CSV table of C-alpha atoms in Angstrom, one decimal:
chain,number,residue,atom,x,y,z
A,800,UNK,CA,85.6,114.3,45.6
A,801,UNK,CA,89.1,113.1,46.3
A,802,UNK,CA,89.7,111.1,49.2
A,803,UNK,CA,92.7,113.5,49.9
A,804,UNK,CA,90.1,116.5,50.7
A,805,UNK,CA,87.1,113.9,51.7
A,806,UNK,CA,86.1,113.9,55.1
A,807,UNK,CA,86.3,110.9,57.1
A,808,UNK,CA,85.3,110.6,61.3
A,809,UNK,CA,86.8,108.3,63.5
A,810,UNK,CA,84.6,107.0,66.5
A,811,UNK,CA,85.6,105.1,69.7
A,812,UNK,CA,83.4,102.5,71.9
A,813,UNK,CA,83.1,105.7,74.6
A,814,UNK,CA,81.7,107.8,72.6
A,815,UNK,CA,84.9,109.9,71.7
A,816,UNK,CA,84.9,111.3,68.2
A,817,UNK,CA,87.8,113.2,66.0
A,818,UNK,CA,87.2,114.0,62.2
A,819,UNK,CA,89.9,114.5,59.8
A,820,UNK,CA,90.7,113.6,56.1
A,821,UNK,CA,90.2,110.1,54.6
A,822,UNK,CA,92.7,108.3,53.3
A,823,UNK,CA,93.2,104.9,51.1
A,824,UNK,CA,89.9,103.4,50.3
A,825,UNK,CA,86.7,105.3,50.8
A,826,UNK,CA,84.5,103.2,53.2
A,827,UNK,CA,83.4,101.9,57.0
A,828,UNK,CA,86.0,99.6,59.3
A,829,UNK,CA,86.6,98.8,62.3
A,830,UNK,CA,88.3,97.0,65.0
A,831,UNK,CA,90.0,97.1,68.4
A,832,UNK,CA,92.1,100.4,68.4
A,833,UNK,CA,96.1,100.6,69.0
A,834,UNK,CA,98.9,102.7,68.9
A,835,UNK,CA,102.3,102.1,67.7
A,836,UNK,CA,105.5,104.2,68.8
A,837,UNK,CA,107.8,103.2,66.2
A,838,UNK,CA,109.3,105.8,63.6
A,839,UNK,CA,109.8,103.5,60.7
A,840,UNK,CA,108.7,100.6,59.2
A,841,UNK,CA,104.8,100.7,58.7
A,842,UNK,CA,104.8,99.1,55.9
A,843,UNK,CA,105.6,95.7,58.1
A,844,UNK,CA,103.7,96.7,60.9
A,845,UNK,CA,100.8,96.7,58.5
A,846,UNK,CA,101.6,93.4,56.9
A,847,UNK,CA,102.1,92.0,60.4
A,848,UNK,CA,99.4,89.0,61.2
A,849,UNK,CA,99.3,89.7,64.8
A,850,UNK,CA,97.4,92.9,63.6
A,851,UNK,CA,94.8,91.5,62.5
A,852,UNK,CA,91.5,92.5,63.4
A,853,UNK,CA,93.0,95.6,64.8
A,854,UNK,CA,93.3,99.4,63.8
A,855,UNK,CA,96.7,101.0,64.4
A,856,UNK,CA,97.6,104.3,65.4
A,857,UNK,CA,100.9,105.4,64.3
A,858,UNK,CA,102.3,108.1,66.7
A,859,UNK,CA,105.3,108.7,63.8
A,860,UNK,CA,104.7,112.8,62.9
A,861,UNK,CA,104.8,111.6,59.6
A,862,UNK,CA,103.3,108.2,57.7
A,863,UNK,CA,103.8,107.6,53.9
A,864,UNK,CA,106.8,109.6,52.7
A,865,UNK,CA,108.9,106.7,51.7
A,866,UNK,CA,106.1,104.8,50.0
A,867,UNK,CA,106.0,101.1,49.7
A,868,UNK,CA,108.0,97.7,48.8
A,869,UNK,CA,106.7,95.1,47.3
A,870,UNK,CA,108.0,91.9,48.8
A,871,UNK,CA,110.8,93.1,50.5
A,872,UNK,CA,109.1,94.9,52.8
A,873,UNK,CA,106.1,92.8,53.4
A,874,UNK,CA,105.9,90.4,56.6
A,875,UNK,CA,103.0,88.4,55.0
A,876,UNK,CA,101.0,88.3,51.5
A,877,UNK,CA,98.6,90.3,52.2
A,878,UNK,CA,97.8,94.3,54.7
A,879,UNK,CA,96.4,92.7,57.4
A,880,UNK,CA,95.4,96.1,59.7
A,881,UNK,CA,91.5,96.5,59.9
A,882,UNK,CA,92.4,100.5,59.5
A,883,UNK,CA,94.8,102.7,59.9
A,884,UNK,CA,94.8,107.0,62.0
A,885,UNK,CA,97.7,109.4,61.9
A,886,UNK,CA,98.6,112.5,62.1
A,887,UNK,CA,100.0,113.1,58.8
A,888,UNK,CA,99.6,111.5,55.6
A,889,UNK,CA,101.5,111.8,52.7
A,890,UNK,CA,100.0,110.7,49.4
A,891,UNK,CA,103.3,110.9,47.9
A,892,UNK,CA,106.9,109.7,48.4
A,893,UNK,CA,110.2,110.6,48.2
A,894,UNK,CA,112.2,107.0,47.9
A,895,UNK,CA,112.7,106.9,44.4
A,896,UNK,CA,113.0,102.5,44.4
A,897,UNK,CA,109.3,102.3,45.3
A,898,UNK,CA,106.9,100.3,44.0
A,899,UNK,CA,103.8,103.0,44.9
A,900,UNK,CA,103.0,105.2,47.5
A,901,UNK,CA,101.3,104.5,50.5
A,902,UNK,CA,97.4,105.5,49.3
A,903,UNK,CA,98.1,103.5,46.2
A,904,UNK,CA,99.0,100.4,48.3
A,905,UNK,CA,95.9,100.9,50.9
A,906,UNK,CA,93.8,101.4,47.7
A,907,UNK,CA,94.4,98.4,46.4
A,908,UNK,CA,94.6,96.5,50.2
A,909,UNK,CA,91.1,98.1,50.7
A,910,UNK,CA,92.2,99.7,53.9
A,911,UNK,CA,89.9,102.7,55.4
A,912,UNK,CA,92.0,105.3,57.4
A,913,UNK,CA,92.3,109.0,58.6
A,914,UNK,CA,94.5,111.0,59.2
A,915,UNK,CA,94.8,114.7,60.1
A,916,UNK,CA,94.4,113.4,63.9
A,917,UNK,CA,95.4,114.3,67.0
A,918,UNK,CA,97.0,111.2,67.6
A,919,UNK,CA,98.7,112.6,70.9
A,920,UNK,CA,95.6,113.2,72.4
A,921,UNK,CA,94.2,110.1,70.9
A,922,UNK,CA,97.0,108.1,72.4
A,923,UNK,CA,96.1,109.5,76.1
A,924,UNK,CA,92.7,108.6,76.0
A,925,UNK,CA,94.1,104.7,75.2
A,926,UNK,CA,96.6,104.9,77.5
A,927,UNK,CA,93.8,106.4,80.3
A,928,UNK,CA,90.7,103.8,79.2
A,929,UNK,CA,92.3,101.5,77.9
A,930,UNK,CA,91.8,99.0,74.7
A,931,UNK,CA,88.9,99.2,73.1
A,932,UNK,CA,87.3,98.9,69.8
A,933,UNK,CA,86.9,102.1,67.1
A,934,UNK,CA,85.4,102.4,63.8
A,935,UNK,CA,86.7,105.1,60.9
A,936,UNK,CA,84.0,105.5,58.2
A,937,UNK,CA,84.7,108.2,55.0
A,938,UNK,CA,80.9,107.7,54.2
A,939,UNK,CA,78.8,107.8,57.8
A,940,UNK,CA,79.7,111.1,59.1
A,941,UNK,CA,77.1,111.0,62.0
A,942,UNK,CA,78.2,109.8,64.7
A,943,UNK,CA,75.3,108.2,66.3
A,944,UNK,CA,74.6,106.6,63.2
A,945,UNK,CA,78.4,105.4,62.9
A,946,UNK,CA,77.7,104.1,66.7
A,947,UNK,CA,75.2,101.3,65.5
A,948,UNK,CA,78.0,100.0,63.0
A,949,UNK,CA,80.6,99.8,65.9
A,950,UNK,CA,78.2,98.1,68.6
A,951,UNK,CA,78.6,95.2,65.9
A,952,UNK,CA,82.5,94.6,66.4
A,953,UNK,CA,83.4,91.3,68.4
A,954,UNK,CA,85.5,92.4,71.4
A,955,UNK,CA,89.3,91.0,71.2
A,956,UNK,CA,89.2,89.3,74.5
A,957,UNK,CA,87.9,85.6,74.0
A,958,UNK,CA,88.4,86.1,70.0
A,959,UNK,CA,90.5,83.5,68.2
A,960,UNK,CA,91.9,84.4,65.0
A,961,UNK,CA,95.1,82.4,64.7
A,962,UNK,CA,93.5,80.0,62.2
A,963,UNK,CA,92.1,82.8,60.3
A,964,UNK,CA,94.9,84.5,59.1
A,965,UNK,CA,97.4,80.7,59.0
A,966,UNK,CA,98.7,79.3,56.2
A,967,UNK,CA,96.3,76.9,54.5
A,968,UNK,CA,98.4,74.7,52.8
A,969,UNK,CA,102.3,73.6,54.3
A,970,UNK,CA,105.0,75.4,52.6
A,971,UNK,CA,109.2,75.1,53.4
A,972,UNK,CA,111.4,78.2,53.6
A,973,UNK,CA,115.0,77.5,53.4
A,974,UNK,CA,117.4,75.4,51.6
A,975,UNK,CA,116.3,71.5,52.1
A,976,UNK,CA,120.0,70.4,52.3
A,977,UNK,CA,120.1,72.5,55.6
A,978,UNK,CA,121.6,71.5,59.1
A,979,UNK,CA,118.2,71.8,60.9
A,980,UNK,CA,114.5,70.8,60.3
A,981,UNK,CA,112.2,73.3,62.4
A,982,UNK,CA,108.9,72.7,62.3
A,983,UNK,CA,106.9,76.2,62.5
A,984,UNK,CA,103.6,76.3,63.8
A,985,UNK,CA,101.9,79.1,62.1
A,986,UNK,CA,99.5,81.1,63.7
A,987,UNK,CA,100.3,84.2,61.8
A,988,UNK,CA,104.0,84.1,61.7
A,989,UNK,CA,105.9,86.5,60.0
A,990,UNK,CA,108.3,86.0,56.9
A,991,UNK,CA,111.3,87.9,58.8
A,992,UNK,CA,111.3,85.3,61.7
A,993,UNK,CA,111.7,82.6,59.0
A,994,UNK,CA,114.2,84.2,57.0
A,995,UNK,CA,116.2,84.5,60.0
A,996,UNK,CA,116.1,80.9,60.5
A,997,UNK,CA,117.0,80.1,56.5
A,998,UNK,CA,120.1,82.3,57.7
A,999,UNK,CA,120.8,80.0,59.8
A,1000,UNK,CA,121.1,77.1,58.3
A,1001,UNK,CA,117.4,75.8,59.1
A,1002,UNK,CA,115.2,74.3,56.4
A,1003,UNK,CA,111.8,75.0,57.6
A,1004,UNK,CA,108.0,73.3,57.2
A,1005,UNK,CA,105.5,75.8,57.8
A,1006,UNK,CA,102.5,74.3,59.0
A,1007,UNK,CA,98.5,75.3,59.2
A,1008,UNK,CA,97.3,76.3,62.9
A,1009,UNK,CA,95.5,73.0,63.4
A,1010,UNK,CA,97.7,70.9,61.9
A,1011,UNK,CA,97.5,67.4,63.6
A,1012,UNK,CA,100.6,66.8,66.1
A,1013,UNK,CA,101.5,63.1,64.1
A,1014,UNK,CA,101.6,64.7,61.0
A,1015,UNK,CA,104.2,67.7,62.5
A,1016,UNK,CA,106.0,65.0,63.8
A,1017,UNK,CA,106.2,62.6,60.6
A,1018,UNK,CA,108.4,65.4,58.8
A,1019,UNK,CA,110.7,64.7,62.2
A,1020,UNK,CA,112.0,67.9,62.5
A,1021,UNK,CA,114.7,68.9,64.7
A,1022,UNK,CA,113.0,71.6,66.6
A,1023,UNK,CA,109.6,73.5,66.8
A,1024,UNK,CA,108.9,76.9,66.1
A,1025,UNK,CA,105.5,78.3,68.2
A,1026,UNK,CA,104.8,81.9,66.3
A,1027,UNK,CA,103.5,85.4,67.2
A,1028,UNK,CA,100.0,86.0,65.9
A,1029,UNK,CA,96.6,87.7,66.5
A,1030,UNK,CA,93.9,87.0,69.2
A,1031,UNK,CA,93.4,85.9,72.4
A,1032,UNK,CA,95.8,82.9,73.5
A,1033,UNK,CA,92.9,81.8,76.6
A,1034,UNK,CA,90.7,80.8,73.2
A,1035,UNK,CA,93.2,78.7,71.5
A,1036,UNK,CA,92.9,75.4,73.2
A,1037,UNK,CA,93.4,73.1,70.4
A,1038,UNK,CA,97.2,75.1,69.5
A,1039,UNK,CA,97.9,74.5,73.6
A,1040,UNK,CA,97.1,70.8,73.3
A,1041,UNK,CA,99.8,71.2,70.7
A,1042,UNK,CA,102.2,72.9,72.4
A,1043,UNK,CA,102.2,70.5,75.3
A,1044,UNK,CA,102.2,67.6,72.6
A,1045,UNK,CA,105.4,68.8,71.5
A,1046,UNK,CA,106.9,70.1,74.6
A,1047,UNK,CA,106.5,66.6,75.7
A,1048,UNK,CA,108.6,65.5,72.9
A,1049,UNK,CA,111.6,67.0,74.4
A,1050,UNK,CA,113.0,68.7,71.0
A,1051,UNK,CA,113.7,72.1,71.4
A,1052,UNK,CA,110.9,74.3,71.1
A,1053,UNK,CA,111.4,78.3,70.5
A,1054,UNK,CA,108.1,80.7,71.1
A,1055,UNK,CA,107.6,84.3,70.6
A,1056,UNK,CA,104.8,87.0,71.0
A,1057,UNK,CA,101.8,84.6,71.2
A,1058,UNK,CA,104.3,81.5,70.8
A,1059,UNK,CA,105.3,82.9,74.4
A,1060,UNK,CA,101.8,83.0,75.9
A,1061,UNK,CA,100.9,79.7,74.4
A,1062,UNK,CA,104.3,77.7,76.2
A,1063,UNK,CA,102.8,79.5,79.4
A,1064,UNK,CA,98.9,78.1,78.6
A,1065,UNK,CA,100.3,74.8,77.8
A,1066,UNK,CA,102.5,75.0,81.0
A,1067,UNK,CA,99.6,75.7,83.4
A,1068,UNK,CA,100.0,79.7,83.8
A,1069,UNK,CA,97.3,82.1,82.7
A,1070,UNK,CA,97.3,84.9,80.6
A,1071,UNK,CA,95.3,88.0,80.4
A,1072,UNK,CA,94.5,90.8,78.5
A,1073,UNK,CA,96.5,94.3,79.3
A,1074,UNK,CA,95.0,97.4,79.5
A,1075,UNK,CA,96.5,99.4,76.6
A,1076,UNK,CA,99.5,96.6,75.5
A,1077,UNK,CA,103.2,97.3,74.0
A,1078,UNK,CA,103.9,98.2,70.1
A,1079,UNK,CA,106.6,99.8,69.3
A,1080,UNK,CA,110.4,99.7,68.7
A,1081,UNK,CA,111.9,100.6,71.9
A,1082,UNK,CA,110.7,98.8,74.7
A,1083,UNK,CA,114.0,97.9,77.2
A,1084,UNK,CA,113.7,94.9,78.5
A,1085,UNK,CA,116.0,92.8,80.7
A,1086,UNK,CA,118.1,89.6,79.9
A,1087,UNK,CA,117.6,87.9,84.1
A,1088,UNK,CA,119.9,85.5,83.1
A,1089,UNK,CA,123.3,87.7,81.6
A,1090,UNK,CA,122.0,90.8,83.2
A,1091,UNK,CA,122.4,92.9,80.0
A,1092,UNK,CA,119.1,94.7,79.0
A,1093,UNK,CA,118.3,94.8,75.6
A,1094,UNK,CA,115.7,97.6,73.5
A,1095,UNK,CA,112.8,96.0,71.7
A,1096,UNK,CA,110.2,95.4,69.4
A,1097,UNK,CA,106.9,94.8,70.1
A,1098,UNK,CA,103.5,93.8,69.5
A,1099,UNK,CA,101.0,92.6,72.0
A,1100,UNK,CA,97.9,92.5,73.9
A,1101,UNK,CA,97.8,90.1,76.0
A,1102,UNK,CA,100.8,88.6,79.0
A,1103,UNK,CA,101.6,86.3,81.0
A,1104,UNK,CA,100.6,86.1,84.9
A,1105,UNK,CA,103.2,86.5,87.1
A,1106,UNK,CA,101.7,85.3,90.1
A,1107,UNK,CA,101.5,82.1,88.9
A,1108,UNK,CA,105.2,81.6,87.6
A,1109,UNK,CA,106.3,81.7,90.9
A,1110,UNK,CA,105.1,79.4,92.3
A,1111,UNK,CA,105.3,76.6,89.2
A,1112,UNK,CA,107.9,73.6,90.0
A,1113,UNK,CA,109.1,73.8,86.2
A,1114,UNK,CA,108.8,77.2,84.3
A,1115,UNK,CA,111.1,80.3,85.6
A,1116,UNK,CA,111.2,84.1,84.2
A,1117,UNK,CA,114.3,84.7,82.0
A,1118,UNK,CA,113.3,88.6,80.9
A,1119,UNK,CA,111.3,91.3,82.1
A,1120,UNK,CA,110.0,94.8,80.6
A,1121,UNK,CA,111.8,97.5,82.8
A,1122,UNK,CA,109.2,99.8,82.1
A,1123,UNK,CA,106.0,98.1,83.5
A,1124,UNK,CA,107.7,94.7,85.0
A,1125,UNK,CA,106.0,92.2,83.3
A,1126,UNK,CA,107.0,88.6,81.7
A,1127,UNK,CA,109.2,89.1,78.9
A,1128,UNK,CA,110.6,85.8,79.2
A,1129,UNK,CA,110.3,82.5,80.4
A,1130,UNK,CA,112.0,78.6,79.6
A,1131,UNK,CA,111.3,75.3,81.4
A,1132,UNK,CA,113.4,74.1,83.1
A,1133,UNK,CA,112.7,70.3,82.8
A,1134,UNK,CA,112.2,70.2,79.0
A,1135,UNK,CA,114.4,72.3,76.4
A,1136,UNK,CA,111.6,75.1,75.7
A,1137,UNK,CA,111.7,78.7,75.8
A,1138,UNK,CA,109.9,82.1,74.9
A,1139,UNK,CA,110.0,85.8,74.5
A,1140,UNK,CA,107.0,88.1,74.4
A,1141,UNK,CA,108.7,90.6,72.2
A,1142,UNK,CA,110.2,90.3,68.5
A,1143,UNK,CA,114.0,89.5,68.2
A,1144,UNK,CA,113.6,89.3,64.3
A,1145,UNK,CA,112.8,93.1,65.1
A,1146,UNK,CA,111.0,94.3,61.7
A,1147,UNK,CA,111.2,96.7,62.0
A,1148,UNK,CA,113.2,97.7,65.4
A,1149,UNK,CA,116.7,96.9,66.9
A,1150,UNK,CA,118.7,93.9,66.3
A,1151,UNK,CA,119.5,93.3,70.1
A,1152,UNK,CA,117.5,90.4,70.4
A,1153,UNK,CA,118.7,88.4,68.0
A,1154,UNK,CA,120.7,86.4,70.1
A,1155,UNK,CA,117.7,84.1,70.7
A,1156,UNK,CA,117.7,82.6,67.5
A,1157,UNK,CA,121.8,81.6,67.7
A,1158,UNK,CA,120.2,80.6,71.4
A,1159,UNK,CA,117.4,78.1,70.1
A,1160,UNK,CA,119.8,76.6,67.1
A,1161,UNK,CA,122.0,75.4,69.7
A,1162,UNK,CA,119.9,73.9,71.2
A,1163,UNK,CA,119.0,72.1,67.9
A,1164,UNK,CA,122.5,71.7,67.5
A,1165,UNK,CA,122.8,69.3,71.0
A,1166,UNK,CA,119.4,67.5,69.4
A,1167,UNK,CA,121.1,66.8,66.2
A,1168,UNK,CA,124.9,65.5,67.7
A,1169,UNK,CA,122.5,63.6,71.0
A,1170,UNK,CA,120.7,62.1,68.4
């Protein structure tokens, strides 16, 4: 049987079940369940790192009908999504510079999916109960029996998987005869946050999640780069002894996603998990320092506590999400460090936010002409 007329069920922890049509390979996954709002882009959303372990629902009508890039279009080597549910699917495309369509490249990624679901409906019960984890299978169609498969999923919350999906080896982006030196800290950083840096006249080391501090500093870069990726930042203590190593330094130091949450860990704030998270393109959030508010791109679980920015002697708020108030933003104001929670490199999304990166090369720029 075809997986385009196969059957497939998708089960969540509560108990909540929708069937609909299988789609890339034929098979069982799981993870922790998440929807995204954007309209375009899935092929990076799937390539993401910070997805990892996670199965995304795309609210878009319509998923697949401009097939894939190769490359181009790709935010790391490899699909990183534990599964993918949508409404629907289109198992061919209409953009005639494709490599393959979208069931080819999920084929060959081994990716389980569904679609044919009613991903408004689906999206209220996350938004209602909040994350939690799912399983699709296109072979276990009972769903107590599909039950005993998804008991077995770790929960998110206490799950590092930064060093899972980092570089092993150190590779450099950019052209070596560049300005800047940034050293990047990968813990699933994404290749659009680095090309924006080639662009701007950075030559970049990309480094392995648990790279020791001495040998980061022995390149002696300009500048550090703190990246997005997936997990829980409370279980990452040796990439906060990091972060404080080279805060301490006094080089400029640029976070985003869970770069963000990890400047607030190493800084002595908390962060938690949220009940349901942000993913999508158009998220406004608001600049405290110029005023201007911006629309974003986004991809997150967990935040920062507010609470306890407050009242901390070195560390104030620079942006907030208008829709739900919470940390967007924050820089030290004792050391030349800051953060955002959302993606200025915005692939896909808006370019509003790209600011930040002209923001952190100056920055590198006073570290270069001090020095």
């Amino acid at each position: 049987m075809s997986n385009q007329t196969q059957e497939a069920l998708l089960l969540l922890e509560d108990g909540t079940t929708f069937r609909g049509t299988a789609l890339g390979k034929i098979g069982t996954h799981g993870g922790e369940i998440c929807f995204n709002t954007g309209m375009t882009g899935y092929q990076e959303i799937y390539t993401d790192p910070s997805y990892f372990g996670q199965v995304v629902v795309n609210t878009n009508a319509h998923i697949g009908n401009y097939g894939v890039l190769l490359d181009t279009e790709e935010e790391s080597n490899s699909v990183k999504i534990s599964g993918m549910i949508c409404n629907s699917f289109s198992p061919i495309h209409s953009r005639n510079v494709a490599d393959s369509s979208l069931q080819e490249y999920f084929e060959k990624a081994g990716i389980v999916g569904i679609s044919d679901v009613d991903t408004r409906q689906l999206v209220r019960i996350i938004r209602e109960r909040g994350a939690m984890n799912c399983i699709i299978s296109s072979e276990i169609l009972d769903p107590e029996e599909l039950m005993v498969e998804l008991k077995k999923l770790p929960s998110m919350e206490g799950l590092e998987l930064s060093s899972v999906v980092s570089t092993k080896e150190p590779y450099f982006v950019g052209n070596e005869d560049a300005k800047y030196r940034v050293a990047v800290m990968d813990y699933g950083t994404k290749k659009s946050i680095l090309n924006n840096f080639a662009t701007r006249d950075c030559y970049s080391k990309v480094f392995p999640a648990k790279t020791p501090v001495e040998e980061v500093l022995a390149w002696n870069p300009d500048g550090f780069f703190i990246s997005n990726g997936p997990g829980d930042p409370a279980a990452m203590e040796y990439a906060v002894e990091t972060v404080k190593e080279l805060i301490d330094t006094g080089k400029p130091l640029f976070g985003i996603c869970l770069g963000h949450q990890l400047l607030a860990e190493a800084s002595g704030i908390s962060t938690y998990k949220m009940h349901h998270g942000h993913r999508g393109l158009n998220h406004p959030v608001q600049n405290l320092i110029t005023g201007l508010c911006e629309i974003t791109s986004q991809n997150h679980g967990f935040a920062v506590n507010a609470e306890e920015i407050k009242s901390h002697p070195n560390v104030e708020v620079t942006h907030v999400n208008l829709n739900d108030k919470t940390i967007e933003g924050i820089r030290r104001t004792d050391k030349p460090a800051f953060s955002v929670q959302y993606h200025p490199e915005a692939a896909p999304g808006p370019h509003d936010s790209r600011y930040l990166f002209d923001q952190f090369v100056e920055l590198l720029n006073k570290e270069t002409v001090e020095a």
